[in-house]
CSV table of C-alpha atoms (C1' of nucleotides) in Angstrom, one decimal:
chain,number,residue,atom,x,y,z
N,1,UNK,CA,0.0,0.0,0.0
N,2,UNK,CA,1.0,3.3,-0.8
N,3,UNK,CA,1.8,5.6,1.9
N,4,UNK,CA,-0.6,8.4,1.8
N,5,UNK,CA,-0.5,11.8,3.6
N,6,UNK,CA,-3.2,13.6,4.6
N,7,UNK,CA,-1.2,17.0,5.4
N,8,UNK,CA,0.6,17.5,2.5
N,9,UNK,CA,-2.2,19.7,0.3
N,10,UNK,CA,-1.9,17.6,-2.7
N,11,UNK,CA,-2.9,14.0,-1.3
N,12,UNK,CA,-6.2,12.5,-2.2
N,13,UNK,CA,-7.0,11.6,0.9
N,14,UNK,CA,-7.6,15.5,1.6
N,15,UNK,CA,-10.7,14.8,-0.9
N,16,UNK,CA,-12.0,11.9,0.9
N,17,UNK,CA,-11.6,13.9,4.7
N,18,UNK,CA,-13.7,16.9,3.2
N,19,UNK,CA,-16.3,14.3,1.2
N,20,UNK,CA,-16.7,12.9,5.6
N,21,UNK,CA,-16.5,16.2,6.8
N,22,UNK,CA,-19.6,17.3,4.6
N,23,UNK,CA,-22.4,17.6,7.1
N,24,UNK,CA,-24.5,15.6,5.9
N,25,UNK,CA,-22.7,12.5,4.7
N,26,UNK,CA,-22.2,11.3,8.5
N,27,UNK,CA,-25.9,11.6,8.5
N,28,UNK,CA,-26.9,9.8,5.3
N,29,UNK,CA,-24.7,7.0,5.8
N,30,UNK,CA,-25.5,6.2,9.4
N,31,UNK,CA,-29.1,6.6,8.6
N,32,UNK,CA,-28.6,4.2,6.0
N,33,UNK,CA,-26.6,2.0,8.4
N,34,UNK,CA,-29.9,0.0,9.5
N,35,UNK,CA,-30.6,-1.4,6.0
N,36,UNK,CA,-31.5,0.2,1.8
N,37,UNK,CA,-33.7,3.2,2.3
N,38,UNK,CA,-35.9,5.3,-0.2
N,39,UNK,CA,-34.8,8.6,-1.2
N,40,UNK,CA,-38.2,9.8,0.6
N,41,UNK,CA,-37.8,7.7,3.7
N,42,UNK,CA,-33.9,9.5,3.8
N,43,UNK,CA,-35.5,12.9,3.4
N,44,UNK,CA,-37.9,12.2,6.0
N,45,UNK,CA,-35.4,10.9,8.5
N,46,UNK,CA,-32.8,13.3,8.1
N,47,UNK,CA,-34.1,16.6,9.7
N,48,UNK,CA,-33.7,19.5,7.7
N,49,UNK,CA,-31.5,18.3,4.5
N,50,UNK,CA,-32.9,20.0,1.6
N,51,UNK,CA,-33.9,17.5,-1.9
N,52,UNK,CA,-30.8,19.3,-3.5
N,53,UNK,CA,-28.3,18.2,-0.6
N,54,UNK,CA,-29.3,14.9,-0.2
N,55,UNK,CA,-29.3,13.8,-4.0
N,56,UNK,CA,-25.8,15.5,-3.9
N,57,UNK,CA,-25.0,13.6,-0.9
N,58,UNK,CA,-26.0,10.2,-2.3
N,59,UNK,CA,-24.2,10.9,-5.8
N,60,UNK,CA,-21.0,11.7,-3.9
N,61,UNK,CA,-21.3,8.3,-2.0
N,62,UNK,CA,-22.4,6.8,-4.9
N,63,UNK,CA,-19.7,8.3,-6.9
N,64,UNK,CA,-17.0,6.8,-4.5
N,65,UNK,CA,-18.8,3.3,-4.0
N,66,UNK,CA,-19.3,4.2,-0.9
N,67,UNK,CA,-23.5,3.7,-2.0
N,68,UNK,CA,-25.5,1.5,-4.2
N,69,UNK,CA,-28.3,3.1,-6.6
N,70,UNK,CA,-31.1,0.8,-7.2
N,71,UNK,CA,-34.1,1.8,-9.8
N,72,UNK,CA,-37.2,0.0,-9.9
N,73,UNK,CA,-39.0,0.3,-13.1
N,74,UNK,CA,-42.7,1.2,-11.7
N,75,UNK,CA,-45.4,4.1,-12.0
N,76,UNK,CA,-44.4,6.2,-9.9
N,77,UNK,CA,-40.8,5.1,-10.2
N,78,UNK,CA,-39.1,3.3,-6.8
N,79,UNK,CA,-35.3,4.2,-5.7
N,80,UNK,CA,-33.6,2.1,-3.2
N,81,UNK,CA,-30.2,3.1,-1.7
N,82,UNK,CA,-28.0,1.3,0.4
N,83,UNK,CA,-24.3,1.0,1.5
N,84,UNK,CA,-21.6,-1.6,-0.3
N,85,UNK,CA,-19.3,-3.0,1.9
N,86,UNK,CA,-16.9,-0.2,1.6
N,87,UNK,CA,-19.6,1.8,3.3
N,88,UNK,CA,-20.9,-0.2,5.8
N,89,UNK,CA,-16.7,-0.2,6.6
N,90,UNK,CA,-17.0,3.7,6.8
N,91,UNK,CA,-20.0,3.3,9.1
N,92,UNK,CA,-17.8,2.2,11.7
N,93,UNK,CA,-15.5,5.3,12.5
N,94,UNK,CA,-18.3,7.2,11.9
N,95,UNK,CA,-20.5,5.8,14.8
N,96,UNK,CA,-17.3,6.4,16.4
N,97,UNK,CA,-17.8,10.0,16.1
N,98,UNK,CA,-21.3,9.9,16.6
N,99,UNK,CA,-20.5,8.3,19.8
N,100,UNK,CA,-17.4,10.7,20.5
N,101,UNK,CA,-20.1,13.9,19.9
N,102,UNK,CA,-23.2,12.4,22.6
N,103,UNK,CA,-20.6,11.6,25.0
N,104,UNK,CA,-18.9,15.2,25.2
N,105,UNK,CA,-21.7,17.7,24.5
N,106,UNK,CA,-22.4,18.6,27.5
N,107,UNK,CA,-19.1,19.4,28.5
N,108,UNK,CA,-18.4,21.4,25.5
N,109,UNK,CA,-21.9,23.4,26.0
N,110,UNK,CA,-20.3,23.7,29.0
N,111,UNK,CA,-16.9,24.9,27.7
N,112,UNK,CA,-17.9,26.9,25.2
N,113,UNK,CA,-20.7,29.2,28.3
N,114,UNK,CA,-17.6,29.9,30.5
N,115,UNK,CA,-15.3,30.9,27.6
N,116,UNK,CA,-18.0,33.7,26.4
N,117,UNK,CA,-17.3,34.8,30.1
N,118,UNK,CA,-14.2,34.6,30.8
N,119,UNK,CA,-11.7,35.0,27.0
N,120,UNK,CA,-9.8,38.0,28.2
N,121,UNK,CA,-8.7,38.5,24.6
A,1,UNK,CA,-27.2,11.2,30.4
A,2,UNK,CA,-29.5,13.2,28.0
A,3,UNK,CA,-30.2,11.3,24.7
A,4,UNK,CA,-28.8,13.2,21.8
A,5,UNK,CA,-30.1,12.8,18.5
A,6,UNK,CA,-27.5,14.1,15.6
A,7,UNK,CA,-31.0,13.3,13.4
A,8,UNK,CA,-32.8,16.5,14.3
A,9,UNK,CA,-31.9,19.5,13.6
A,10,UNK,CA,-32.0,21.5,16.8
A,11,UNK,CA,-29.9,19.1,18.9
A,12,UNK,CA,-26.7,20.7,19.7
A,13,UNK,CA,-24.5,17.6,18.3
A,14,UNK,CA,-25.4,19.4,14.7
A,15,UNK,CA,-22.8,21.7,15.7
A,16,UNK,CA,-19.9,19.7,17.3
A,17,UNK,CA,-21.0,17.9,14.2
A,18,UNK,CA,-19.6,20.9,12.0
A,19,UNK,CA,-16.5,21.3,14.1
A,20,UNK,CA,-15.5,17.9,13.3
A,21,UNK,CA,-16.4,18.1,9.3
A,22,UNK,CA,-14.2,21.5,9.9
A,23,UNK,CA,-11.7,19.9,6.9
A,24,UNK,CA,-8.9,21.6,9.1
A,25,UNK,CA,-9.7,20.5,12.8
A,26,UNK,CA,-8.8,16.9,12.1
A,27,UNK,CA,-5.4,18.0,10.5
A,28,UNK,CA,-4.8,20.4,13.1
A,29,UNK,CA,-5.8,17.6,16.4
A,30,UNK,CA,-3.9,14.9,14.2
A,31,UNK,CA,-0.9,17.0,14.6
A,32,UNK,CA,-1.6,17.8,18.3
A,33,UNK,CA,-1.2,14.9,18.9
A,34,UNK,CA,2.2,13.9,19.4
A,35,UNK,CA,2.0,16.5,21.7
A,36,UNK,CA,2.4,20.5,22.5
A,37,UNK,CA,3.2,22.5,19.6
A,38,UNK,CA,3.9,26.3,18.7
A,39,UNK,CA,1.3,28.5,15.9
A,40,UNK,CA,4.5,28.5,13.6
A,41,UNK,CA,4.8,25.0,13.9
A,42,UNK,CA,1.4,23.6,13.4
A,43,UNK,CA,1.2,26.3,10.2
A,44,UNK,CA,4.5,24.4,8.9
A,45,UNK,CA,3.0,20.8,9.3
A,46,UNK,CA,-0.7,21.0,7.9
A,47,UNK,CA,1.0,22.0,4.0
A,48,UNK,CA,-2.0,24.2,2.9
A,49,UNK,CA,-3.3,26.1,5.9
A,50,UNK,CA,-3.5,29.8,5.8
A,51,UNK,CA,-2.9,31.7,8.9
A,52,UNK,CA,-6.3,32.5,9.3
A,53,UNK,CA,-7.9,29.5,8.9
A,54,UNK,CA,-5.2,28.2,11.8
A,55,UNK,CA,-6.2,30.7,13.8
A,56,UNK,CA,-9.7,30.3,13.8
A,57,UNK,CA,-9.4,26.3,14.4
A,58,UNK,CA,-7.5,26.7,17.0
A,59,UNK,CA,-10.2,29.4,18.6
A,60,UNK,CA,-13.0,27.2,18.2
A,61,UNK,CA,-11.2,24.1,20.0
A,62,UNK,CA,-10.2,26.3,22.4
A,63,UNK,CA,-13.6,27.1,23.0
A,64,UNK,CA,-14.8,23.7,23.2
A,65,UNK,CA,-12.5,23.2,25.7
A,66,UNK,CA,-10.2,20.6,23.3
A,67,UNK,CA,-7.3,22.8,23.5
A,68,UNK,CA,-5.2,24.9,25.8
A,69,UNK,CA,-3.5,28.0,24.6
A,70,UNK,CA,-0.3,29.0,26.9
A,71,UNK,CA,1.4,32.6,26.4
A,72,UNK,CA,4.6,32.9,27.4
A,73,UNK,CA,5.6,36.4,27.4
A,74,UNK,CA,8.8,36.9,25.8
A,75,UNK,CA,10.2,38.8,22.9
A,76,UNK,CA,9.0,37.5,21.1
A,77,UNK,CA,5.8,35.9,22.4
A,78,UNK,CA,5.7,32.3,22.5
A,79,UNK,CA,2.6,30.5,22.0
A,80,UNK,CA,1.5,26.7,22.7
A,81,UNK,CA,-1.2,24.6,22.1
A,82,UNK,CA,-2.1,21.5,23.6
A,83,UNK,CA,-4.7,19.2,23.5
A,84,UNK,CA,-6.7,18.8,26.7
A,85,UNK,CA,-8.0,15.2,27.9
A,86,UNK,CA,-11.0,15.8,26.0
A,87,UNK,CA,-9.3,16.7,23.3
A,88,UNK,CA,-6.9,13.5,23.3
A,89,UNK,CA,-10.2,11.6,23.4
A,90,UNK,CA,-11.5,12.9,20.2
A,91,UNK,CA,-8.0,12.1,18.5
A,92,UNK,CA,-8.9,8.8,18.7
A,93,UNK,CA,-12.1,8.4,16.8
A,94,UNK,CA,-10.6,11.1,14.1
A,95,UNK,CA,-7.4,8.7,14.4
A,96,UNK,CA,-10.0,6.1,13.3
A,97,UNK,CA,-11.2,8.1,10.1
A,98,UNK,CA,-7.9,8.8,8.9
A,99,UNK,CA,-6.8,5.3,9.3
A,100,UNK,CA,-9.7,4.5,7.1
A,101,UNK,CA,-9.2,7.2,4.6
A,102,UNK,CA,-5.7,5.8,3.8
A,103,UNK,CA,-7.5,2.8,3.7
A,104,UNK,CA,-10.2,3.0,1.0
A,105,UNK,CA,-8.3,5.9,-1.1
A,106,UNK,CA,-7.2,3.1,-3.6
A,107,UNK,CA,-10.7,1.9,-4.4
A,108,UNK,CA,-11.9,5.2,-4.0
A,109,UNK,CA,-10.2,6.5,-6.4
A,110,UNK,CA,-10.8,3.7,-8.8
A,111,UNK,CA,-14.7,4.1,-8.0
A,112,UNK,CA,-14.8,7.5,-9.5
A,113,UNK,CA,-12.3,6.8,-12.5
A,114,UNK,CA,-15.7,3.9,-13.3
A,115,UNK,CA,-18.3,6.6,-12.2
A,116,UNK,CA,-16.7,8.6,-15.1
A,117,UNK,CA,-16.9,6.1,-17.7
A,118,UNK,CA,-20.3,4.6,-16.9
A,119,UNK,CA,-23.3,6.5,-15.5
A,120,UNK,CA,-25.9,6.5,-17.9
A,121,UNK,CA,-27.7,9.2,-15.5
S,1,DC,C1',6.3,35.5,16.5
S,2,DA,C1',1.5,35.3,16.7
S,3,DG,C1',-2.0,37.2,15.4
S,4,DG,C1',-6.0,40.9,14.2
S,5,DA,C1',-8.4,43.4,10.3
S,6,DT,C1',-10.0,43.8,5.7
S,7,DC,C1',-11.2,42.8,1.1
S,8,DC,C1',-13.2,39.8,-2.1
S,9,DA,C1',-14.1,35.7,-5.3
S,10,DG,C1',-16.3,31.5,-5.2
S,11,DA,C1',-18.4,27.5,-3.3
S,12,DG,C1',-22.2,25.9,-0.3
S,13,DG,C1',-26.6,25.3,0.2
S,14,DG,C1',-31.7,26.8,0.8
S,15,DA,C1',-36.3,27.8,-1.6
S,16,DT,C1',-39.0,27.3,-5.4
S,17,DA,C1',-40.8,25.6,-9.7
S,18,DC,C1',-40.9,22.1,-13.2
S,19,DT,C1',-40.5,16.9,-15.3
S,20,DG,C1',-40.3,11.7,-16.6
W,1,DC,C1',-41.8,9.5,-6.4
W,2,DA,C1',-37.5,11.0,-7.3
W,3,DG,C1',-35.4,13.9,-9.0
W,4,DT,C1',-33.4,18.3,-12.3
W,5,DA,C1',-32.9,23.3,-13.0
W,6,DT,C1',-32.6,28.0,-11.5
W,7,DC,C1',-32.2,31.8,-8.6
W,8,DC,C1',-29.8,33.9,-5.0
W,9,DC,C1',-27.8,34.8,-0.9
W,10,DT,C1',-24.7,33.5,2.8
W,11,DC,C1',-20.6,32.1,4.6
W,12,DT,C1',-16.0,30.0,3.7
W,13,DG,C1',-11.6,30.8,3.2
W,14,DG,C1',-7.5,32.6,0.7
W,15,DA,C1',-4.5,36.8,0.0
W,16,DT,C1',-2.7,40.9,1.8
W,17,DC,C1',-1.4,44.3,5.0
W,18,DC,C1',-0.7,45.8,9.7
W,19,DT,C1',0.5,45.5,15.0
W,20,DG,C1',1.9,44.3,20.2
DNA sequence: CAGGATCCAGAGGGATACTG
DNA sequence: CAGTATCCCTCTGGATCCTG
């Protein structure tokens, strides 16, 4: 395996951190964790993700392999996604975060009160 | 412990959420990580960074109570940053995601080279 | 050295309207 | 139902210049 470096600015992997980073994709991708959704039942479990940001979601994923696409020929017309192996791989880490972000909100809510009160900057 | 729920879109984990898909906080607690570190240095060791960007990072761990900032007055100043024990927790999980970046680049990459070629969208 | 302040182009992303 | 297309505005983030 090639040895990759995420903090030199011209390694892929920079492209793959900010495709995670993007909001939503920790969403989609967990929500899709339990098993193949409907682009409707995605929408309707992911609060607040507009039409436009979750097809651009799922084609990213898709894109990378990260997602599956499934039509089914019908009137009106049935789409199924759900994540290949490589994704259900990336589900891991990022129930990690997940975890990471329950466990220490209150503690940063907490962090981030006192330092609007104190921050003698 | 309060349940969190990252799915709606008033809970509070939205936003650690956003720190964490911050494309620069993981490079910048990755390279906290070995331990304390001055501004200059972390600018020199995340290739790509501008100044600002740093700076503003840095502010918004420090406000979540992830990282210590520790002035030692001098000419010139000297500045260190240091991760605090909640922010050594988070470098794990993050550890986790890079680990799996470097991971899946490879058929990542090769994904999109096929997404190219195909898609009959 | 470690930043604060400013300017500004461009991407991100929401709302709305339309289609196979 | 599952999108695509368009408008438009906000915020991101880089470049540059200045200071204790």
């Amino acid at each position: 395996m090639v040895e990759w470096d995420p903090y030199d600015r011209n390694c892929p992997t920079r492209k793959v951190l900010d495709r995670i980073g993007d909001r939503w994709t920790v969403l989609v991708v967990g929500t899709l964790a339990g098993g193949p959704l409907r682009f409707s039942e995605l929408a309707a479990r992911i609060d607040g993700i507009s039409q436009k940001m979750l097809t651009q979601t799922l084609r990213g994923l898709e894109q990378d392999g990260l997602v599956t696409r499934t039509v089914t020929a019908a009137v009106p017309v049935r789409v199924d996604y759900e994540l290949t192996t490589a994704g259900r791989s990336l589900q891991e880490p990022l129930k990690a975060l997940e975890d990471w972000a329950k466990e220490h909100m209150a503690s940063i809510l907490d962090a981030r009160d006192r330092f609007s009160v104190e921050a003698p900057r």
